Amino acid sequence: MPKEREKRRKASKEAGLSGAGISDGFVKERRTSRRASELRDELCQVKEVKLSEFNTTQVQTSMMEALRVPQVTITPDGGCAREIQQEDWADVEGSLRRKLSNSSISSTGSSIMLEESEDDILSDNETKSKGNITLEHLCEDTSESKPWWKIKTIVNWPFVSPQRRNLSWVQLAGHKGNFKAGGEGTILKKFSENEKLCFERLQGDVLQDFVPGYYGVVERDGDPFLHMTDLLVNFDRPSVMDCKMGVRTYLEEEVVRARERPKLRRDLFDKMLEVDSEAPSPQEHLQRAVTKPRYMQWRETLSSTHTLGFRIEGIKKADGTCHTDFKKTRSKEDITQIFRDFATNNTNILNSYLSKLAKIQQALMSSEFFKRHEVIGSSLLFIHDHTDRAEVWLIDFGKTTALPEGQTLDHSIPWQEGNREDGYMWGLDNLMRTLGSLTNKGTSEGSNECL
Ligand code: I3P
């Protein structure tokens, strides 16, 4: 499409100005950063984990406990930030309404963009260190009983400028605060050497058509970013779903590292507790911390990652509502229902998604890149809008790692430590069967049972 080509050309030109960064919004960023920091201090308290308090025996016991995956029961979630008061709401309501109604949404990776960006004013480090300020629920999260305003902050809202477009987004999954607005039709994602290498290796691979356009590394405010296509730019009030692929969401090296140098994390323990107060073992309760592989394995078993080889991470619907609480969504029936709702039971959209997935499957089968990489934590991003246009993209390669020379993966056989299998193809197959069961195409393909 000429229009798209023109956008890419512009983006490439901009990327060529690497080092100079992207000047758009710099002044505003500085101003808003200060305000953000004030609000952040008001809203959040950093909880410190005194790991030094744990002795070696406790750590070893924790590692042993990590091998056990407890039975999960459902408990209500808790919020972390202070509750936003009525006056806060009045301040931002206008901005939010504008955002949701315009919904000029853009994304790459597992983020979804509305109009003005909190990430324009918050770095990932800021969000991580304070733990509470994220962009995740700028639109209404209707899950469970948590009002969205209770969970997340509103730091950017007072600074919304109606003139600026495509600069704000809601991140459904992954690390918060990883994105900034790029030039027209593009966004900036926090630099990851691993992801950069993947984008470079994907150039010329058959998968290139199914991943965001990549325009190199640019600098903003002294930090490097990956410059890439805004996947949502050509949609009108799109609905977006992020599905994390594979039977495993942590790298083998993370397991090895945790075994050799166990690091106990209070934040992951807290997240576990929020979902199920009985999930941590007595030892973990005592320590008030868990290792990352232990947390990740628990998350996988709780969701459909283990049983289906993919899980739903987040959904943003056309009406602006966000749904990110799929941690306990595991059964095929539940997932099917969620897909049906997401696509508003529209057969055109479902068929379109299915045919995109079939093309992706074909490309994956012949991709040299795919053959030689352990693909962990990567997602398929589903996007459609009221015109029935529907696309699926492969995103998030921060944990996709090249195999040693000569080694290849099957992507379907079960994982055993050492074989580095990720179950991506198995998950894709199950995903296609799930979608297929909603259309007249899926049911004829032999067994409808997930593998
Ligand atoms: C997070 C999620 C991320 C992971 C992050 C987890 O859990 O699994 O994928 O980052 O680890 O906390 P949740 O979805 O329950 O919030 P990576 O994929 O980069 O490992 P982190 O806390 O170490 O960033």
PDB file of N, CA and C in Angstrom, residues 94-160:
ATOM      1  N   GLY A  94     -12.371  13.976  31.662  1.00  0.00           N
ATOM      2  CA  GLY A  94     -12.475  14.505  30.313  1.00  0.00           C
ATOM      3  C   GLY A  94     -11.433  13.886  29.409  1.00  0.00           C
ATOM      4  N   SER A  95     -10.232  13.809  29.909  1.00  0.00           N
ATOM      5  CA  SER A  95      -9.135  13.249  29.119  1.00  0.00           C
ATOM      6  C   SER A  95      -9.398  11.815  28.756  1.00  0.00           C
ATOM      7  N   LEU A  96      -9.848  11.074  29.733  1.00  0.00           N
ATOM      8  CA  LEU A  96     -10.066   9.658  29.484  1.00  0.00           C
ATOM      9  C   LEU A  96     -11.163   9.449  28.459  1.00  0.00           C
ATOM     10  N   ARG A  97     -12.243  10.192  28.649  1.00  0.00           N
ATOM     11  CA  ARG A  97     -13.351  10.039  27.711  1.00  0.00           C
ATOM     12  C   ARG A  97     -12.863  10.327  26.291  1.00  0.00           C
ATOM     13  N   ARG A  98     -12.047  11.369  26.167  1.00  0.00           N
ATOM     14  CA  ARG A  98     -11.531  11.697  24.838  1.00  0.00           C
ATOM     15  C   ARG A  98     -10.721  10.542  24.290  1.00  0.00           C
ATOM     16  N   LYS A  99      -9.887   9.998  25.176  1.00  0.00           N
ATOM     17  CA  LYS A  99      -9.007   8.928  24.721  1.00  0.00           C
ATOM     18  C   LYS A  99      -9.803   7.732  24.246  1.00  0.00           C
ATOM     19  N   LEU A 100     -10.763   7.353  25.069  1.00  0.00           N
ATOM     20  CA  LEU A 100     -11.496   6.153  24.733  1.00  0.00           C
ATOM     21  C   LEU A 100     -12.379   6.362  23.519  1.00  0.00           C
ATOM     22  N   SER A 101     -12.890   7.562  23.366  1.00  0.00           N
ATOM     23  CA  SER A 101     -13.759   7.764  22.224  1.00  0.00           C
ATOM     24  C   SER A 101     -12.951   7.889  20.939  1.00  0.00           C
ATOM     25  N   ASN A 102     -11.793   8.548  21.021  1.00  0.00           N
ATOM     26  CA  ASN A 102     -10.984   8.654  19.801  1.00  0.00           C
ATOM     27  C   ASN A 102     -10.301   7.330  19.511  1.00  0.00           C
ATOM     28  N   SER A 103      -9.718   6.790  20.579  1.00  0.00           N
ATOM     29  CA  SER A 103      -9.107   5.482  20.508  1.00  0.00           C
ATOM     30  C   SER A 103      -8.279   5.271  19.256  1.00  0.00           C
ATOM     31  N   SER A 104      -7.440   6.220  18.974  1.00  0.00           N
ATOM     32  CA  SER A 104      -6.522   6.061  17.851  1.00  0.00           C
ATOM     33  C   SER A 104      -5.378   5.209  18.350  1.00  0.00           C
ATOM     34  N   ILE A 105      -5.614   3.929  18.346  1.00  0.00           N
ATOM     35  CA  ILE A 105      -4.785   3.022  19.101  1.00  0.00           C
ATOM     36  C   ILE A 105      -3.614   2.520  18.283  1.00  0.00           C
ATOM     37  N   SER A 106      -2.507   2.378  18.912  1.00  0.00           N
ATOM     38  CA  SER A 106      -1.358   1.857  18.199  1.00  0.00           C
ATOM     39  C   SER A 106      -0.545   0.960  19.092  1.00  0.00           C
ATOM     40  N   SER A 107       0.167   0.069  18.476  1.00  0.00           N
ATOM     41  CA  SER A 107       0.927  -0.866  19.277  1.00  0.00           C
ATOM     42  C   SER A 107       1.964  -1.610  18.476  1.00  0.00           C
ATOM     43  N   THR A 108       2.997  -1.978  19.148  1.00  0.00           N
ATOM     44  CA  THR A 108       3.746  -3.166  18.756  1.00  0.00           C
ATOM     45  C   THR A 108       3.992  -3.863  20.064  1.00  0.00           C
ATOM     46  N   GLY A 109       4.650  -4.958  20.009  1.00  0.00           N
ATOM     47  CA  GLY A 109       4.862  -5.669  21.252  1.00  0.00           C
ATOM     48  C   GLY A 109       3.522  -5.935  21.860  1.00  0.00           C
ATOM     49  N   SER A 110       3.525  -6.164  23.148  1.00  0.00           N
ATOM     50  CA  SER A 110       2.257  -6.480  23.750  1.00  0.00           C
ATOM     51  C   SER A 110       1.659  -5.245  24.386  1.00  0.00           C
ATOM     52  N   SER A 111       1.806  -4.140  23.755  1.00  0.00           N
ATOM     53  CA  SER A 111       1.192  -2.953  24.316  1.00  0.00           C
ATOM     54  C   SER A 111       0.115  -2.445  23.381  1.00  0.00           C
ATOM     55  N   ILE A 112      -0.778  -1.721  23.974  1.00  0.00           N
ATOM     56  CA  ILE A 112      -1.850  -1.172  23.166  1.00  0.00           C
ATOM     57  C   ILE A 112      -1.887   0.317  23.397  1.00  0.00           C
ATOM     58  N   MET A 113      -1.935   1.052  22.342  1.00  0.00           N
ATOM     59  CA  MET A 113      -1.816   2.494  22.516  1.00  0.00           C
ATOM     60  C   MET A 113      -3.164   3.183  22.402  1.00  0.00           C
ATOM     61  N   LEU A 114      -3.408   4.050  23.365  1.00  0.00           N
ATOM     62  CA  LEU A 114      -4.509   4.972  23.181  1.00  0.00           C
ATOM     63  C   LEU A 114      -3.883   6.278  22.730  1.00  0.00           C
ATOM     64  N   GLU A 115      -4.285   7.388  23.301  1.00  0.00           N
ATOM     65  CA  GLU A 115      -3.721   8.590  22.716  1.00  0.00           C
ATOM     66  C   GLU A 115      -2.553   9.233  23.432  1.00  0.00           C
ATOM     67  N   GLU A 116      -2.628   9.474  24.680  1.00  0.00           N
ATOM     68  CA  GLU A 116      -1.504  10.125  25.322  1.00  0.00           C
ATOM     69  C   GLU A 116      -0.785   9.115  26.183  1.00  0.00           C
ATOM     70  N   SER A 117       0.499   9.234  26.239  1.00  0.00           N
ATOM     71  CA  SER A 117       1.267   8.169  26.833  1.00  0.00           C
ATOM     72  C   SER A 117       1.769   8.467  28.221  1.00  0.00           C
ATOM     73  N   GLU A 118       1.423   7.585  29.129  1.00  0.00           N
ATOM     74  CA  GLU A 118       2.054   7.663  30.437  1.00  0.00           C
ATOM     75  C   GLU A 118       3.508   7.301  30.294  1.00  0.00           C
ATOM     76  N   ASP A 119       3.786   6.444  29.372  1.00  0.00           N
ATOM     77  CA  ASP A 119       5.167   6.036  29.197  1.00  0.00           C
ATOM     78  C   ASP A 119       6.010   7.138  28.611  1.00  0.00           C
ATOM     79  N   ASP A 120       5.375   8.151  28.117  1.00  0.00           N
ATOM     80  CA  ASP A 120       6.136   9.310  27.723  1.00  0.00           C
ATOM     81  C   ASP A 120       6.795   9.941  28.935  1.00  0.00           C
ATOM     82  N   ILE A 121       6.250   9.646  30.074  1.00  0.00           N
ATOM     83  CA  ILE A 121       6.786  10.328  31.246  1.00  0.00           C
ATOM     84  C   ILE A 121       7.324   9.374  32.288  1.00  0.00           C
ATOM     85  N   LEU A 122       7.219   8.103  32.067  1.00  0.00           N
ATOM     86  CA  LEU A 122       7.742   7.155  33.039  1.00  0.00           C
ATOM     87  C   LEU A 122       8.656   6.156  32.368  1.00  0.00           C
ATOM     88  N   SER A 123       9.828   6.050  32.896  1.00  0.00           N
ATOM     89  CA  SER A 123      10.716   5.042  32.341  1.00  0.00           C
ATOM     90  C   SER A 123      10.384   3.698  32.949  1.00  0.00           C
ATOM     91  N   ASP A 124      10.893   2.650  32.342  1.00  0.00           N
ATOM     92  CA  ASP A 124      10.661   1.320  32.878  1.00  0.00           C
ATOM     93  C   ASP A 124      11.270   1.205  34.267  1.00  0.00           C
ATOM     94  N   ASN A 125      12.439   1.838  34.426  1.00  0.00           N
ATOM     95  CA  ASN A 125      13.076   1.754  35.730  1.00  0.00           C
ATOM     96  C   ASN A 125      12.205   2.374  36.805  1.00  0.00           C
ATOM     97  N   GLU A 126      11.636   3.515  36.438  1.00  0.00           N
ATOM     98  CA  GLU A 126      10.757   4.157  37.416  1.00  0.00           C
ATOM     99  C   GLU A 126       9.612   3.231  37.782  1.00  0.00           C
ATOM    100  N   THR A 127       8.990   2.673  36.776  1.00  0.00           N
ATOM    101  CA  THR A 127       7.821   1.856  37.060  1.00  0.00           C
ATOM    102  C   THR A 127       8.220   0.611  37.827  1.00  0.00           C
ATOM    103  N   LYS A 128       9.373   0.069  37.471  1.00  0.00           N
ATOM    104  CA  LYS A 128       9.776  -1.164  38.136  1.00  0.00           C
ATOM    105  C   LYS A 128      10.170  -0.897  39.578  1.00  0.00           C
ATOM    106  N   SER A 129      10.938   0.186  39.768  1.00  0.00           N
ATOM    107  CA  SER A 129      11.434   0.396  41.113  1.00  0.00           C
ATOM    108  C   SER A 129      10.296   0.734  42.062  1.00  0.00           C
ATOM    109  N   LYS A 130       9.307   1.447  41.577  1.00  0.00           N
ATOM    110  CA  LYS A 130       8.201   1.782  42.459  1.00  0.00           C
ATOM    111  C   LYS A 130       7.135   0.704  42.434  1.00  0.00           C
ATOM    112  N   GLY A 131       7.142  -0.052  41.412  1.00  0.00           N
ATOM    113  CA  GLY A 131       6.259  -1.205  41.387  1.00  0.00           C
ATOM    114  C   GLY A 131       4.805  -0.913  41.101  1.00  0.00           C
ATOM    115  N   ASN A 132       4.364   0.276  41.381  1.00  0.00           N
ATOM    116  CA  ASN A 132       2.931   0.507  41.319  1.00  0.00           C
ATOM    117  C   ASN A 132       2.465   1.302  40.118  1.00  0.00           C
ATOM    118  N   ILE A 133       3.320   2.127  39.601  1.00  0.00           N
ATOM    119  CA  ILE A 133       2.847   3.000  38.536  1.00  0.00           C
ATOM    120  C   ILE A 133       2.968   2.293  37.204  1.00  0.00           C
ATOM    121  N   THR A 134       1.887   1.989  36.640  1.00  0.00           N
ATOM    122  CA  THR A 134       1.941   1.350  35.335  1.00  0.00           C
ATOM    123  C   THR A 134       0.859   1.934  34.457  1.00  0.00           C
ATOM    124  N   LEU A 135       0.944   1.589  33.241  1.00  0.00           N
ATOM    125  CA  LEU A 135       0.003   2.098  32.258  1.00  0.00           C
ATOM    126  C   LEU A 135      -1.104   1.091  31.992  1.00  0.00           C
ATOM    127  N   GLU A 136      -0.995   0.003  32.664  1.00  0.00           N
ATOM    128  CA  GLU A 136      -1.779  -1.156  32.299  1.00  0.00           C
ATOM    129  C   GLU A 136      -3.288  -0.935  32.270  1.00  0.00           C
ATOM    130  N   HIS A 137      -3.771  -0.183  33.208  1.00  0.00           N
ATOM    131  CA  HIS A 137      -5.226  -0.100  33.311  1.00  0.00           C
ATOM    132  C   HIS A 137      -5.756   1.296  33.066  1.00  0.00           C
ATOM    133  N   LEU A 138      -5.185   1.942  32.087  1.00  0.00           N
ATOM    134  CA  LEU A 138      -5.713   3.272  31.796  1.00  0.00           C
ATOM    135  C   LEU A 138      -7.128   3.210  31.269  1.00  0.00           C
ATOM    136  N   CYS A 139      -7.447   2.102  30.640  1.00  0.00           N
ATOM    137  CA  CYS A 139      -8.847   1.947  30.294  1.00  0.00           C
ATOM    138  C   CYS A 139      -9.474   1.005  31.306  1.00  0.00           C
ATOM    139  N   GLU A 140     -10.726   0.940  31.281  1.00  0.00           N
ATOM    140  CA  GLU A 140     -11.438   0.263  32.356  1.00  0.00           C
ATOM    141  C   GLU A 140     -11.173  -1.230  32.368  1.00  0.00           C
ATOM    142  N   ASP A 141     -10.699  -1.711  33.494  1.00  0.00           N
ATOM    143  CA  ASP A 141     -10.561  -3.151  33.653  1.00  0.00           C
ATOM    144  C   ASP A 141     -11.806  -3.643  34.356  1.00  0.00           C
ATOM    145  N   THR A 142     -12.598  -4.401  33.662  1.00  0.00           N
ATOM    146  CA  THR A 142     -13.875  -4.810  34.237  1.00  0.00           C
ATOM    147  C   THR A 142     -13.776  -6.155  34.943  1.00  0.00           C
ATOM    148  N   SER A 143     -12.544  -6.640  35.059  1.00  0.00           N
ATOM    149  CA  SER A 143     -12.405  -7.953  35.663  1.00  0.00           C
ATOM    150  C   SER A 143     -12.654  -7.886  37.163  1.00  0.00           C
ATOM    151  N   GLU A 144     -13.168  -8.959  37.644  1.00  0.00           N
ATOM    152  CA  GLU A 144     -13.421  -9.125  39.062  1.00  0.00           C
ATOM    153  C   GLU A 144     -14.005  -7.855  39.687  1.00  0.00           C
ATOM    154  N   SER A 145     -13.642  -7.631  40.914  1.00  0.00           N
ATOM    155  CA  SER A 145     -14.271  -6.499  41.587  1.00  0.00           C
ATOM    156  C   SER A 145     -13.360  -5.286  41.634  1.00  0.00           C
ATOM    157  N   LYS A 146     -12.207  -5.371  40.960  1.00  0.00           N
ATOM    158  CA  LYS A 146     -11.247  -4.277  41.088  1.00  0.00           C
ATOM    159  C   LYS A 146     -11.605  -3.130  40.172  1.00  0.00           C
ATOM    160  N   PRO A 147     -11.930  -1.998  40.729  1.00  0.00           N
ATOM    161  CA  PRO A 147     -12.079  -0.858  39.829  1.00  0.00           C
ATOM    162  C   PRO A 147     -10.699  -0.456  39.334  1.00  0.00           C
ATOM    163  N   TRP A 148     -10.600  -0.121  38.063  1.00  0.00           N
ATOM    164  CA  TRP A 148      -9.291   0.185  37.506  1.00  0.00           C
ATOM    165  C   TRP A 148      -8.621   1.339  38.206  1.00  0.00           C
ATOM    166  N   TRP A 149      -9.418   2.317  38.675  1.00  0.00           N
ATOM    167  CA  TRP A 149      -8.796   3.491  39.258  1.00  0.00           C
ATOM    168  C   TRP A 149      -8.179   3.188  40.610  1.00  0.00           C
ATOM    169  N   LYS A 150      -8.560   2.051  41.158  1.00  0.00           N
ATOM    170  CA  LYS A 150      -8.010   1.701  42.447  1.00  0.00           C
ATOM    171  C   LYS A 150      -6.616   1.093  42.278  1.00  0.00           C
ATOM    172  N   ILE A 151      -6.396   0.559  41.131  1.00  0.00           N
ATOM    173  CA  ILE A 151      -5.168  -0.193  40.955  1.00  0.00           C
ATOM    174  C   ILE A 151      -4.026   0.663  40.442  1.00  0.00           C
ATOM    175  N   LYS A 152      -4.316   1.467  39.485  1.00  0.00           N
ATOM    176  CA  LYS A 152      -3.228   2.137  38.793  1.00  0.00           C
ATOM    177  C   LYS A 152      -3.312   3.646  38.954  1.00  0.00           C
ATOM    178  N   THR A 153      -2.307   4.292  38.526  1.00  0.00           N
ATOM    179  CA  THR A 153      -2.233   5.730  38.719  1.00  0.00           C
ATOM    180  C   THR A 153      -2.711   6.475  37.483  1.00  0.00           C
ATOM    181  N   ILE A 154      -2.768   7.779  37.640  1.00  0.00           N
ATOM    182  CA  ILE A 154      -3.286   8.599  36.561  1.00  0.00           C
ATOM    183  C   ILE A 154      -2.281   9.654  36.180  1.00  0.00           C
ATOM    184  N   VAL A 155      -1.032   9.363  36.422  1.00  0.00           N
ATOM    185  CA  VAL A 155      -0.028  10.420  36.385  1.00  0.00           C
ATOM    186  C   VAL A 155      -0.014  11.247  35.117  1.00  0.00           C
ATOM    187  N   ASN A 156      -0.359  10.690  33.997  1.00  0.00           N
ATOM    188  CA  ASN A 156      -0.224  11.489  32.777  1.00  0.00           C
ATOM    189  C   ASN A 156      -1.472  12.295  32.439  1.00  0.00           C
ATOM    190  N   TRP A 157      -2.542  11.961  33.053  1.00  0.00           N
ATOM    191  CA  TRP A 157      -3.791  12.513  32.564  1.00  0.00           C
ATOM    192  C   TRP A 157      -3.893  14.020  32.607  1.00  0.00           C
ATOM    193  N   PRO A 158      -3.380  14.641  33.670  1.00  0.00           N
ATOM    194  CA  PRO A 158      -3.506  16.089  33.671  1.00  0.00           C
ATOM    195  C   PRO A 158      -2.739  16.740  32.529  1.00  0.00           C
ATOM    196  N   PHE A 159      -1.903  16.005  31.854  1.00  0.00           N
ATOM    197  CA  PHE A 159      -1.052  16.608  30.833  1.00  0.00           C
ATOM    198  C   PHE A 159      -1.494  16.263  29.427  1.00  0.00           C
ATOM    199  N   VAL A 160      -2.650  15.685  29.351  1.00  0.00           N
ATOM    200  CA  VAL A 160      -3.127  15.284  28.042  1.00  0.00           C
ATOM    201  C   VAL A 160      -3.342  16.503  27.160  1.00  0.00           C
TER     202      VAL A 160
END
